[in-house]
mmCIF file of C-alpha atoms and ligand atoms in Angstrom:
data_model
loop_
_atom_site.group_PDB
_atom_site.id
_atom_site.type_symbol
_atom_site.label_atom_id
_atom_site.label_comp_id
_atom_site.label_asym_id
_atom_site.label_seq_id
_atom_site.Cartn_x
_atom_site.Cartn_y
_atom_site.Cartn_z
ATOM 1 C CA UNK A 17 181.054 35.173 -76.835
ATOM 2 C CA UNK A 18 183.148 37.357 -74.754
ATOM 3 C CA UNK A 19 184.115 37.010 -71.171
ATOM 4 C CA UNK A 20 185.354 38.724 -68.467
ATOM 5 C CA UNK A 21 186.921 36.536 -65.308
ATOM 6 C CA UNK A 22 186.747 37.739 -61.506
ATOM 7 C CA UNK A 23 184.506 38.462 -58.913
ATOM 8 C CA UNK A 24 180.743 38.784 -58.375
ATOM 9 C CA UNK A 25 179.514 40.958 -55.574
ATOM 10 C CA UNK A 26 175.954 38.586 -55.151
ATOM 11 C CA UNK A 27 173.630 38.013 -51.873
ATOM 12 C CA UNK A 28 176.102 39.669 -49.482
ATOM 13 C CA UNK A 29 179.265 38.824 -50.743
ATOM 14 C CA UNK A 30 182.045 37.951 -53.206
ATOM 15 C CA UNK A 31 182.131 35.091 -54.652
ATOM 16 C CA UNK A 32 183.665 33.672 -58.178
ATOM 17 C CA UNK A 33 182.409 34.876 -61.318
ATOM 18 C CA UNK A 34 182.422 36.437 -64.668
ATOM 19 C CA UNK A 35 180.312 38.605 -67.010
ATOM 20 C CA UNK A 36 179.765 37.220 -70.839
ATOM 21 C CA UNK A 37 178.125 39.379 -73.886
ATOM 22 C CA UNK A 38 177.530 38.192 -77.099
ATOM 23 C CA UNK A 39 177.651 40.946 -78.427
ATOM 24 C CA UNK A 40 174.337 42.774 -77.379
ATOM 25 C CA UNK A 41 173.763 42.560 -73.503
ATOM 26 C CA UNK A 42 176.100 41.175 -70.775
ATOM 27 C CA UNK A 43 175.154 39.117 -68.206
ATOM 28 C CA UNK A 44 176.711 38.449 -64.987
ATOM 29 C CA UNK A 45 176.938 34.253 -63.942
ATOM 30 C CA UNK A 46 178.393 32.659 -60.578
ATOM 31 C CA UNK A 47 181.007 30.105 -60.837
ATOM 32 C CA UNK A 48 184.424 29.530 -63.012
ATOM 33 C CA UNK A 49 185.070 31.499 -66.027
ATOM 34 C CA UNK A 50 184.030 28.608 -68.916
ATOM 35 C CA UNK A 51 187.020 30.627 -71.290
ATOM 36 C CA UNK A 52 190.105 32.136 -71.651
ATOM 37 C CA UNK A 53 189.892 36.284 -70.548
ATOM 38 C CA UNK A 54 192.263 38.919 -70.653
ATOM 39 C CA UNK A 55 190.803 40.779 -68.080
ATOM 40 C CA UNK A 56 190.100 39.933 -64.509
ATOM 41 C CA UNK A 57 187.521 42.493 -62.617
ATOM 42 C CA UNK A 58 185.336 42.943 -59.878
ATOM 43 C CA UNK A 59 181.676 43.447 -60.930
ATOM 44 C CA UNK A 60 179.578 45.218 -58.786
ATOM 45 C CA UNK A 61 176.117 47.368 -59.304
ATOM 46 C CA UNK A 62 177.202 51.503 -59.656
ATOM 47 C CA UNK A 63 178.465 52.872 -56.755
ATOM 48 C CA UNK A 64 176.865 55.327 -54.590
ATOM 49 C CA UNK A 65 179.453 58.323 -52.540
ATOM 50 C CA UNK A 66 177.215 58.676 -49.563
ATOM 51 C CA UNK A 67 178.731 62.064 -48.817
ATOM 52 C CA UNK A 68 180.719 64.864 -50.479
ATOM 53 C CA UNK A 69 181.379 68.532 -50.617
ATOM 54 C CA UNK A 70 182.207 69.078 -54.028
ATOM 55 C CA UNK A 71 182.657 72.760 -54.239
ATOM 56 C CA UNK A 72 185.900 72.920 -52.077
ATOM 57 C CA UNK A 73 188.149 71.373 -54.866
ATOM 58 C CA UNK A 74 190.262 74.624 -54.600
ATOM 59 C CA UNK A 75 190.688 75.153 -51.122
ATOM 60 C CA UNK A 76 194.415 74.070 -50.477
ATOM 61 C CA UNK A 77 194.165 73.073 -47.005
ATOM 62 C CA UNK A 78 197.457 72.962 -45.019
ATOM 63 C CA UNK A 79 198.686 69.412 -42.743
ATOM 64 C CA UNK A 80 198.033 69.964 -39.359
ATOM 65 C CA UNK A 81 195.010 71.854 -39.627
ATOM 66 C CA UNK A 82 192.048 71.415 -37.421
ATOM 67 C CA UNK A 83 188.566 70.653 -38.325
ATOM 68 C CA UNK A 84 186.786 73.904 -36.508
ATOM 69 C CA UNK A 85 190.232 75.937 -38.056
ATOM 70 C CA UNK A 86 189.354 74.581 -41.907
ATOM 71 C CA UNK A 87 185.525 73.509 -42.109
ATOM 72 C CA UNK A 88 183.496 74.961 -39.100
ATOM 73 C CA UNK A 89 180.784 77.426 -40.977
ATOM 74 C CA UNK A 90 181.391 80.225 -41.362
ATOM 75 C CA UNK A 91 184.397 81.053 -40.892
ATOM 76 C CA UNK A 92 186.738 78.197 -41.344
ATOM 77 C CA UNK A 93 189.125 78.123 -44.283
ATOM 78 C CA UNK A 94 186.552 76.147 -46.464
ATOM 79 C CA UNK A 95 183.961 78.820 -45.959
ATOM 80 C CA UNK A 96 185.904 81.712 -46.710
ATOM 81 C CA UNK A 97 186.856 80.378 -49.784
ATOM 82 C CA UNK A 98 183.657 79.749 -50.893
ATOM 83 C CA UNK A 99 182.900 83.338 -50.401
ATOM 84 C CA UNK A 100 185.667 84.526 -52.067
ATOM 85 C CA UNK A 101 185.502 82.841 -54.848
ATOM 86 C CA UNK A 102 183.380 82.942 -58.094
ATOM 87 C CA UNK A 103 180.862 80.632 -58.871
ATOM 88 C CA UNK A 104 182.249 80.156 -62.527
ATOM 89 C CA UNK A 105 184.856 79.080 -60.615
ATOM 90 C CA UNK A 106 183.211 76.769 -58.444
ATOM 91 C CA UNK A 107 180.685 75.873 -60.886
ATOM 92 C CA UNK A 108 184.057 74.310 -63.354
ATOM 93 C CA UNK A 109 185.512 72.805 -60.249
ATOM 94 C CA UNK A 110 182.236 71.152 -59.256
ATOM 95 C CA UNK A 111 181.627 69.874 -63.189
ATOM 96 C CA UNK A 112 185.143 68.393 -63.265
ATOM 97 C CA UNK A 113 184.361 66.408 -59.870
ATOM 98 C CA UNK A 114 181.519 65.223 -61.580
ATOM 99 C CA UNK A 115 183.292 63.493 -64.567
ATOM 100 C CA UNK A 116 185.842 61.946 -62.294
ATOM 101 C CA UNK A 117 183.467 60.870 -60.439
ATOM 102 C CA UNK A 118 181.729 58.996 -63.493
ATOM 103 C CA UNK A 119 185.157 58.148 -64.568
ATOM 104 C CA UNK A 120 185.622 56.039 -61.612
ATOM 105 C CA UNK A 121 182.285 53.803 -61.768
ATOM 106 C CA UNK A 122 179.830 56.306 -59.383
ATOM 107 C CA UNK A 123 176.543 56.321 -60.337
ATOM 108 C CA UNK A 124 175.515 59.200 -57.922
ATOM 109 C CA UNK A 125 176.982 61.163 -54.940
ATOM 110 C CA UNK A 126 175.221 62.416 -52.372
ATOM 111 C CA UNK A 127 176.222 66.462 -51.794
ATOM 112 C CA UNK A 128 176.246 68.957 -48.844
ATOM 113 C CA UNK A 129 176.015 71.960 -50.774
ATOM 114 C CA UNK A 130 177.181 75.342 -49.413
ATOM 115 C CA UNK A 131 175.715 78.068 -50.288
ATOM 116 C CA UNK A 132 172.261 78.282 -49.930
ATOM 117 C CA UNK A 133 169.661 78.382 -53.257
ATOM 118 C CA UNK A 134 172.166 79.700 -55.861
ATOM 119 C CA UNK A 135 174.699 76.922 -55.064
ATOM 120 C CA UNK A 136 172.147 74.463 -55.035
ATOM 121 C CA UNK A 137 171.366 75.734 -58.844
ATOM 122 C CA UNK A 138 175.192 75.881 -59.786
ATOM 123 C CA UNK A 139 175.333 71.990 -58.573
ATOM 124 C CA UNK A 140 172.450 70.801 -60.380
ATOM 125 C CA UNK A 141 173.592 73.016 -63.626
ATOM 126 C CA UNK A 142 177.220 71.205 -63.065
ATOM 127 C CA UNK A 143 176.330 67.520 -61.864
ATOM 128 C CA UNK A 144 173.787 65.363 -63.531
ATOM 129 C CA UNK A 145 174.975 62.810 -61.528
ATOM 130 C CA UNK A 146 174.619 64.476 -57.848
ATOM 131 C CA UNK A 147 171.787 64.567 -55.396
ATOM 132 C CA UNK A 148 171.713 67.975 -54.129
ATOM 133 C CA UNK A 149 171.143 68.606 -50.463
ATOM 134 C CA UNK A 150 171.116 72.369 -49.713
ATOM 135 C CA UNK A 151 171.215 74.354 -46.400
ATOM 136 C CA UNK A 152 170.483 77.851 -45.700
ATOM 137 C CA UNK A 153 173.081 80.895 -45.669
ATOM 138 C CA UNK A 154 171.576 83.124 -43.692
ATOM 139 C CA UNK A 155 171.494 81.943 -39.376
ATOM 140 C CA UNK A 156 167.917 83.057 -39.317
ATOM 141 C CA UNK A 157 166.322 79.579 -41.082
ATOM 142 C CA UNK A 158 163.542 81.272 -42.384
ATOM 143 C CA UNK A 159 160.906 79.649 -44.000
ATOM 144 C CA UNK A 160 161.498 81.480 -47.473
ATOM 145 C CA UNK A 161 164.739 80.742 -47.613
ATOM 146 C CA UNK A 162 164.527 76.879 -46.886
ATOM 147 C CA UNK A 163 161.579 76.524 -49.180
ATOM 148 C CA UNK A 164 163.707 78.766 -51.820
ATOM 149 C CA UNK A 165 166.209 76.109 -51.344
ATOM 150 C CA UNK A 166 163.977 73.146 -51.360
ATOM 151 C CA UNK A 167 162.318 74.069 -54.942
ATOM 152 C CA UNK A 168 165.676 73.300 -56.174
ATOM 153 C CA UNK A 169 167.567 70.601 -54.314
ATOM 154 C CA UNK A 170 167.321 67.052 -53.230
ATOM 155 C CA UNK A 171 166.433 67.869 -49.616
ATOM 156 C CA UNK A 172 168.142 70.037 -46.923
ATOM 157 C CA UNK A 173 171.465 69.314 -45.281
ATOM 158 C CA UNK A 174 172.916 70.680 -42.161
ATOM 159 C CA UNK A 175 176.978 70.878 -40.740
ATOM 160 C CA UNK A 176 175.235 69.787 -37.107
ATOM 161 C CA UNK A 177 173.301 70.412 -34.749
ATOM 162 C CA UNK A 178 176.052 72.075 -32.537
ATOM 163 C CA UNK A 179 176.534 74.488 -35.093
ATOM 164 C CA UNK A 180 173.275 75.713 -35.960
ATOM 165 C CA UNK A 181 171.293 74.647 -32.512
ATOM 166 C CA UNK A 182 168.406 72.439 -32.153
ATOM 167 C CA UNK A 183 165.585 74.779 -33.314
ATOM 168 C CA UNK A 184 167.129 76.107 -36.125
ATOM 169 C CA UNK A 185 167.959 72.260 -36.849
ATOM 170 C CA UNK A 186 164.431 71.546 -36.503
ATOM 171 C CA UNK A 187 162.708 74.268 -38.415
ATOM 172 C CA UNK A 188 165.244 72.982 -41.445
ATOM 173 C CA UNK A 189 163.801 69.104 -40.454
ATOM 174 C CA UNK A 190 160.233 70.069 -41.051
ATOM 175 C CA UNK A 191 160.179 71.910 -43.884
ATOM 176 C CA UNK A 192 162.074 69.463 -45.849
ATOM 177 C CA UNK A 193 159.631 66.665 -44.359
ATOM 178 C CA UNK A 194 156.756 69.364 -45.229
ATOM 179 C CA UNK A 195 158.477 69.106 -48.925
ATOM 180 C CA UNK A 196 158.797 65.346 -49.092
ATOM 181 C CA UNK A 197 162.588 65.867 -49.681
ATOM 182 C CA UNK A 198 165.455 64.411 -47.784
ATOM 183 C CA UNK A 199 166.535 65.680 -44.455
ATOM 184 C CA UNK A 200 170.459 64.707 -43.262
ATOM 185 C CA UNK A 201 173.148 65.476 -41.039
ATOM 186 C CA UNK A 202 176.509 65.908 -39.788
ATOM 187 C CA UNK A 203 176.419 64.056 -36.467
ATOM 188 C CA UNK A 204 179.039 63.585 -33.896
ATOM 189 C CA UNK A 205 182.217 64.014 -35.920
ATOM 190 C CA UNK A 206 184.613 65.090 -33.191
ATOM 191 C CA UNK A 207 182.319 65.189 -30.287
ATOM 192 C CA UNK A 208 179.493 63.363 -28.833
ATOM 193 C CA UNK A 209 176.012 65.167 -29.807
ATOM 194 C CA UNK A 210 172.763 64.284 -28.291
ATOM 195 C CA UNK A 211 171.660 61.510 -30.188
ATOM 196 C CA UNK A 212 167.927 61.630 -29.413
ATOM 197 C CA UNK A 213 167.719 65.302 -30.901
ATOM 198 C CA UNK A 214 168.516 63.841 -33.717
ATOM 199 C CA UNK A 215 166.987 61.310 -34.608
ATOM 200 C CA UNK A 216 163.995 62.883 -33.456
ATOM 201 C CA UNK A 217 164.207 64.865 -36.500
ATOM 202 C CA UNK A 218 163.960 61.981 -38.651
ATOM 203 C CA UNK A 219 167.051 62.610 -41.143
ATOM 204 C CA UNK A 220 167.260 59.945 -44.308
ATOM 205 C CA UNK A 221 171.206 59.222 -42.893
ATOM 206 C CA UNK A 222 173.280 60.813 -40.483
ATOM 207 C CA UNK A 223 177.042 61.205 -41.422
ATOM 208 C CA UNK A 224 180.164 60.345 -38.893
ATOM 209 C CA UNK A 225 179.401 58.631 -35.857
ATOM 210 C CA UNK A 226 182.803 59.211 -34.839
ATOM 211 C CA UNK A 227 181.821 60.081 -31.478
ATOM 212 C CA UNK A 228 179.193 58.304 -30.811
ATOM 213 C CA UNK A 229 178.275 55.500 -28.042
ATOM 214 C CA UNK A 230 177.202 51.823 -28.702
ATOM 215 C CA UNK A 231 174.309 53.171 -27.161
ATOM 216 C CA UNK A 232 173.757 55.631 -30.200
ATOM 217 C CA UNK A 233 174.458 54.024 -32.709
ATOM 218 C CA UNK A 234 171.953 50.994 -31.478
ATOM 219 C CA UNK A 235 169.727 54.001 -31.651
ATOM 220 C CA UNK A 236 170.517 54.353 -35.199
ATOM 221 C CA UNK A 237 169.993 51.016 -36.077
ATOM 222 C CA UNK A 238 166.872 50.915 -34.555
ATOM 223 C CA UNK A 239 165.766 53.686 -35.794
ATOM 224 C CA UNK A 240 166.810 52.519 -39.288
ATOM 225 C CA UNK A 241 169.052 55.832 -39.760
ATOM 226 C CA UNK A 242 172.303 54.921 -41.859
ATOM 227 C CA UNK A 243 175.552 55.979 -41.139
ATOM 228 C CA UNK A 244 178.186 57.324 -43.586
ATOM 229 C CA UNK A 245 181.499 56.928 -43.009
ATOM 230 C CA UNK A 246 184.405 58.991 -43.931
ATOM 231 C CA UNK A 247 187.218 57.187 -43.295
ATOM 232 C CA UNK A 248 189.748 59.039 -45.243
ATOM 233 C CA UNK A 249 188.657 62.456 -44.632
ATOM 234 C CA UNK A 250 188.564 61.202 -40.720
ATOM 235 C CA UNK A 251 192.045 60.384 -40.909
ATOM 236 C CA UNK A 252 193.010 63.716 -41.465
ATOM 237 C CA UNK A 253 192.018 65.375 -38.938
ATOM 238 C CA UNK A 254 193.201 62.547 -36.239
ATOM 239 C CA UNK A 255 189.971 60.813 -36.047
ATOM 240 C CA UNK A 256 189.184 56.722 -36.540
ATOM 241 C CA UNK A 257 185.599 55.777 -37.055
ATOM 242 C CA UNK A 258 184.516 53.220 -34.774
ATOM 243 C CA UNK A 259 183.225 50.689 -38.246
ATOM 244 C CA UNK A 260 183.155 47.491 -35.859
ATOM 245 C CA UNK A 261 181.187 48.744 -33.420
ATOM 246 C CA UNK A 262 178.813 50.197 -35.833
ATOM 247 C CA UNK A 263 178.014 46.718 -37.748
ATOM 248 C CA UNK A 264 178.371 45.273 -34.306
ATOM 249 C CA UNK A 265 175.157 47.493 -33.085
ATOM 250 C CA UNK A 266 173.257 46.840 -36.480
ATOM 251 C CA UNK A 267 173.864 49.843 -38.202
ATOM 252 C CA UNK A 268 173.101 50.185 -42.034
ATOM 253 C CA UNK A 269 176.804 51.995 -43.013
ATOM 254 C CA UNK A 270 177.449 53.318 -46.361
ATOM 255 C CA UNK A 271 181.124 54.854 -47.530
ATOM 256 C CA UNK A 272 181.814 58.813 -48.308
ATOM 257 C CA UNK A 273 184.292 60.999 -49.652
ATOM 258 C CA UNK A 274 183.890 63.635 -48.267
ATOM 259 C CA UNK A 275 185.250 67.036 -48.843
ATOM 260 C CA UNK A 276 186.862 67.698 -52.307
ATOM 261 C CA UNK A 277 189.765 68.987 -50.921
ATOM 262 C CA UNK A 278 191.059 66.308 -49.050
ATOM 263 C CA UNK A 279 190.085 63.509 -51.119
ATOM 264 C CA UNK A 280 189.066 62.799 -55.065
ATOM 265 C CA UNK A 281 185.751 61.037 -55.836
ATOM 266 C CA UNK A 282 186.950 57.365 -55.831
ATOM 267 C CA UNK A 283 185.275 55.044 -54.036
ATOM 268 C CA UNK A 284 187.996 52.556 -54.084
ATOM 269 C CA UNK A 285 190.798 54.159 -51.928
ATOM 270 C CA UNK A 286 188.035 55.344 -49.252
ATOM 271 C CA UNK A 287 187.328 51.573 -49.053
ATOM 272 C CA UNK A 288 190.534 50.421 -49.136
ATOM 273 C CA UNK A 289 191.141 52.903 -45.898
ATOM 274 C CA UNK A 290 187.504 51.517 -44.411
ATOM 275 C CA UNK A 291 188.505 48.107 -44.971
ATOM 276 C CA UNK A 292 192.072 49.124 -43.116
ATOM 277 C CA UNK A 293 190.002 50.651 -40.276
ATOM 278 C CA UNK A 294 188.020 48.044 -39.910
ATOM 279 C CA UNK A 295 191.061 45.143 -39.878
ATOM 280 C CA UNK A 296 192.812 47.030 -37.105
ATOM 281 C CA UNK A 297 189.691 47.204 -35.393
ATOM 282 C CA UNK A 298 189.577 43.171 -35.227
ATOM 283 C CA UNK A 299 186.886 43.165 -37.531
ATOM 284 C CA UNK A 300 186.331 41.478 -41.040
ATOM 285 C CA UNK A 301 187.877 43.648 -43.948
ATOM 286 C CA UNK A 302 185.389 41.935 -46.438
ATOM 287 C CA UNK A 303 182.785 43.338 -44.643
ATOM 288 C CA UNK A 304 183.765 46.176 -46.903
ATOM 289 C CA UNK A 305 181.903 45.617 -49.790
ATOM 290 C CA UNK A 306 178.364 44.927 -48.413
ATOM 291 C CA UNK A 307 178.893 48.481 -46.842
ATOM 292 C CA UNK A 308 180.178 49.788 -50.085
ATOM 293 C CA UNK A 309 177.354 48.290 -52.334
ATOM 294 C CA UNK A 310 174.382 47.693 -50.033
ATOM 295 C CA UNK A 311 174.946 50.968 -47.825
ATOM 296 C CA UNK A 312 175.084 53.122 -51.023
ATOM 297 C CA UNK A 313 172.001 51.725 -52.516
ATOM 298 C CA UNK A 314 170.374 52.424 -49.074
ATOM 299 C CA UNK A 315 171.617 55.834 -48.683
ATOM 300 C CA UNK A 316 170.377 56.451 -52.329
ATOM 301 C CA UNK A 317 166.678 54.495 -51.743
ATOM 302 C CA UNK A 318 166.117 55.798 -47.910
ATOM 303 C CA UNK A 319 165.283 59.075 -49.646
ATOM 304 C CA UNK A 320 163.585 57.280 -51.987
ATOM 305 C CA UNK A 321 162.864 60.839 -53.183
ATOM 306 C CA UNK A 322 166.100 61.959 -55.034
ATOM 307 C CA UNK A 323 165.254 62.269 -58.854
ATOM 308 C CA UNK A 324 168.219 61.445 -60.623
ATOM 309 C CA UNK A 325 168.884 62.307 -64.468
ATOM 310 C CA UNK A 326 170.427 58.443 -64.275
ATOM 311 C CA UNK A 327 168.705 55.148 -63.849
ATOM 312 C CA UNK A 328 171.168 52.936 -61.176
ATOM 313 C CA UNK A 329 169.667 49.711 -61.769
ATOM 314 C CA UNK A 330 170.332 47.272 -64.000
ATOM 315 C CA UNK A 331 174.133 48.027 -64.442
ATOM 316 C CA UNK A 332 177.355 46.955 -63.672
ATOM 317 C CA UNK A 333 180.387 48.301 -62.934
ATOM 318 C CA UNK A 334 184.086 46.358 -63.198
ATOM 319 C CA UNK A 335 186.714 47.435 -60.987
ATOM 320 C CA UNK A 336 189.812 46.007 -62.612
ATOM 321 C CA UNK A 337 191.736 43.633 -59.858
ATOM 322 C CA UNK A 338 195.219 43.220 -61.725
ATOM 323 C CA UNK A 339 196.380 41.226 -58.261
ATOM 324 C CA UNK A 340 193.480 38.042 -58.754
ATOM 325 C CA UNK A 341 191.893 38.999 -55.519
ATOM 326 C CA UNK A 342 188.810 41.466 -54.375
ATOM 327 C CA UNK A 343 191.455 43.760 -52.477
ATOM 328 C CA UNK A 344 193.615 44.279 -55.725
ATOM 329 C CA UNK A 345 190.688 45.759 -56.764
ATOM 330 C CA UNK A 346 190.790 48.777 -53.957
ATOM 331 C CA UNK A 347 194.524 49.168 -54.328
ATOM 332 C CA UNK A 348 194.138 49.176 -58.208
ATOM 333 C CA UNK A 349 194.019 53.209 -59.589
ATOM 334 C CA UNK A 350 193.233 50.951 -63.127
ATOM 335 C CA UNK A 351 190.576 52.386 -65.207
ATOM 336 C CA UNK A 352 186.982 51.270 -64.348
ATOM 337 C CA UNK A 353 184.953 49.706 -66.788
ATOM 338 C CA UNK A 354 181.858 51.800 -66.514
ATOM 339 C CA UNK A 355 177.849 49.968 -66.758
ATOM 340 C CA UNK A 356 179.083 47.612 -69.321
ATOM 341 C CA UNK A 357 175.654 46.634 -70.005
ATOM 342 C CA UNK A 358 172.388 45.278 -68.123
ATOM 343 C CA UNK A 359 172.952 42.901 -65.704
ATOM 344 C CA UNK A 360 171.219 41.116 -62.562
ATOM 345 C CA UNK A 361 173.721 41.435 -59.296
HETATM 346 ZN ZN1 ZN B 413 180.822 66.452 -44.553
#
């Protein structure tokens, strides 16, 4: 029998545990390692990245710049890049995303991909592993275009309703409801945005929230609408998501990268920042990994639609946690131990 000592994430929390195999299987138990291990870890089910932009690996962005100056469509930094650039290119950066992304124990990330129906296909070609969620690059939203989009992606994914206006917002709501595919959003990053718009357009998850009320994020709750949070990409540009008043008002809240140009696909640094937020905020830092775990399977199942090439269930992942506690295992850069087997967290 093997072992490996540490943490459990089960019903809601951490709590004491260790994984055995004999061999074959593991399994995942509760309670005091009953042997010696060189390894202490904390074993969780894959992790989901709520939200990414994967294509803008290249873009070098510079300190001090502003979020309308480097990723306002279409003509911040990010955007011009992606015009500019070849989607060889893009397509390598993308695939190379991808296998970090495995590398670091993510089962799946969620994507906001640029660049209509072709960069929907150079996603899925690149990333077995993402959920593609496409939006149109033309300003007209025809229906052509958004169903061209939809017979290759995940759903349909907009930069906000600001940007793109309510009807245009709208049309892109219905047809991927019309498609049974996932409909998401961008929603009150740097300012407030009418709330009731939308959620009246029923998206799987909104991302941000940075803006937002208690009053709208009840709404969200009620509503059953999770909320991603960016944490580290917020930081950047001067904002700090409000994470205590969000699981103060009920709100289902998952973690996300992000863009690829501000920060890598590992889930452990962007909760390590959440958990940081969320501390300063007077709010319980553990908290953390029920986001983290049960916010990323919701994000993932909300769609319930998302056909990935990999089964999530069943697995587990070990974060090593050098340091004996949970939170070593967010400060730890250590090598995960990918789905080590079948399991029952
Ligand atoms: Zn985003």
């Amino acid at each position: 029998m093997r072992y490996i000592g540490g943490f459990v994430y089960s019903e809601g929390r951490m709590r004491r545990g260790y994984a055995r195999t004999d061999g074959a299987e593991w399994s995942v138990e509760i309670g005091d390692c009953p042997a010696g291990t060189d390894f202490q870890g904390v074993m969780i089910p894959p992790l989901v990245n709520g939200h990414t932009h994967c294509a803008d690996a290249g873009v070098r962005p510079e300190r001090g710049m502003g979020l309308l100056e480097l990723v306002a469509p279409p003509d911040g930094l990010k955007h011009r890049y992606l015009r500019e650039t070849p989607p060889a290119v893009i397509g390598r950066d993308m695939r190379r995303y991808g296998e970090e992304s495995r590398e670091n124990g993510i089962a799946a990330f969620l994507d906001f991909r640029e660049g209509g129906e072709a960069g929907c296909r150079l996603l899925r070609s690149a990333c077995p592993d993402a959920a593609v969620l496409g939006r149109p690059l033309s300003g007209s939203f025809d229906q052509s275009e958004l169903d061209g989009i939809l017979s290759v992606s995940d759903g349909l994914a907009l930069s906000s309703v600001t940007d793109v206006g309510p009807p245009n917002a709208g049309r892109a709501a219905d047809a991927a409801h019309r498609a049974e595919k996932v409909f998401a959003i961008h929603a009150s990053e740097r300012t407030r945005e009418d709330i009731d718009t939308i959620l009246s357009m029923e998206p799987a998850f909104v991302v941000h929230m940075a803006a937002a009320t208690d009053g709208d994020m009840r709404k969200c709750a009620d509503a059953g609408v999770p909320i991603v949070v960016c944490a580290r990409s917020n930081r950047f540009f001067g904002i700090v998501p409000p994470i205590k008043r969000m699981l103060n008002a009920g709100c289902d809240v998952a973690l996300g990268t992000d863009n690829a140009m501000l920060c890598g696909p590992d889930m452990r640094p962007e909760a390590a920042e959440f958990a940081s937020v969320l501390s300063a905020q007077g709010g319980d830092p553990s908290d953390v990994w029920r986001c983290l775990v049960e916010g990323g399977k919701k994000i993932l199942n909300q769609p319930s639609l998302i056909a990935l090439a990999k089964k999530t269930e069943e697995e587990i992942v070990v974060l090593p946690c050098p340091g004996g506690s949970p939170e070593s295992a967010l400060a730890s850069g250590g090598a995960v131990r990918p789905l080590i087997g079948r399991g029952s967290i």
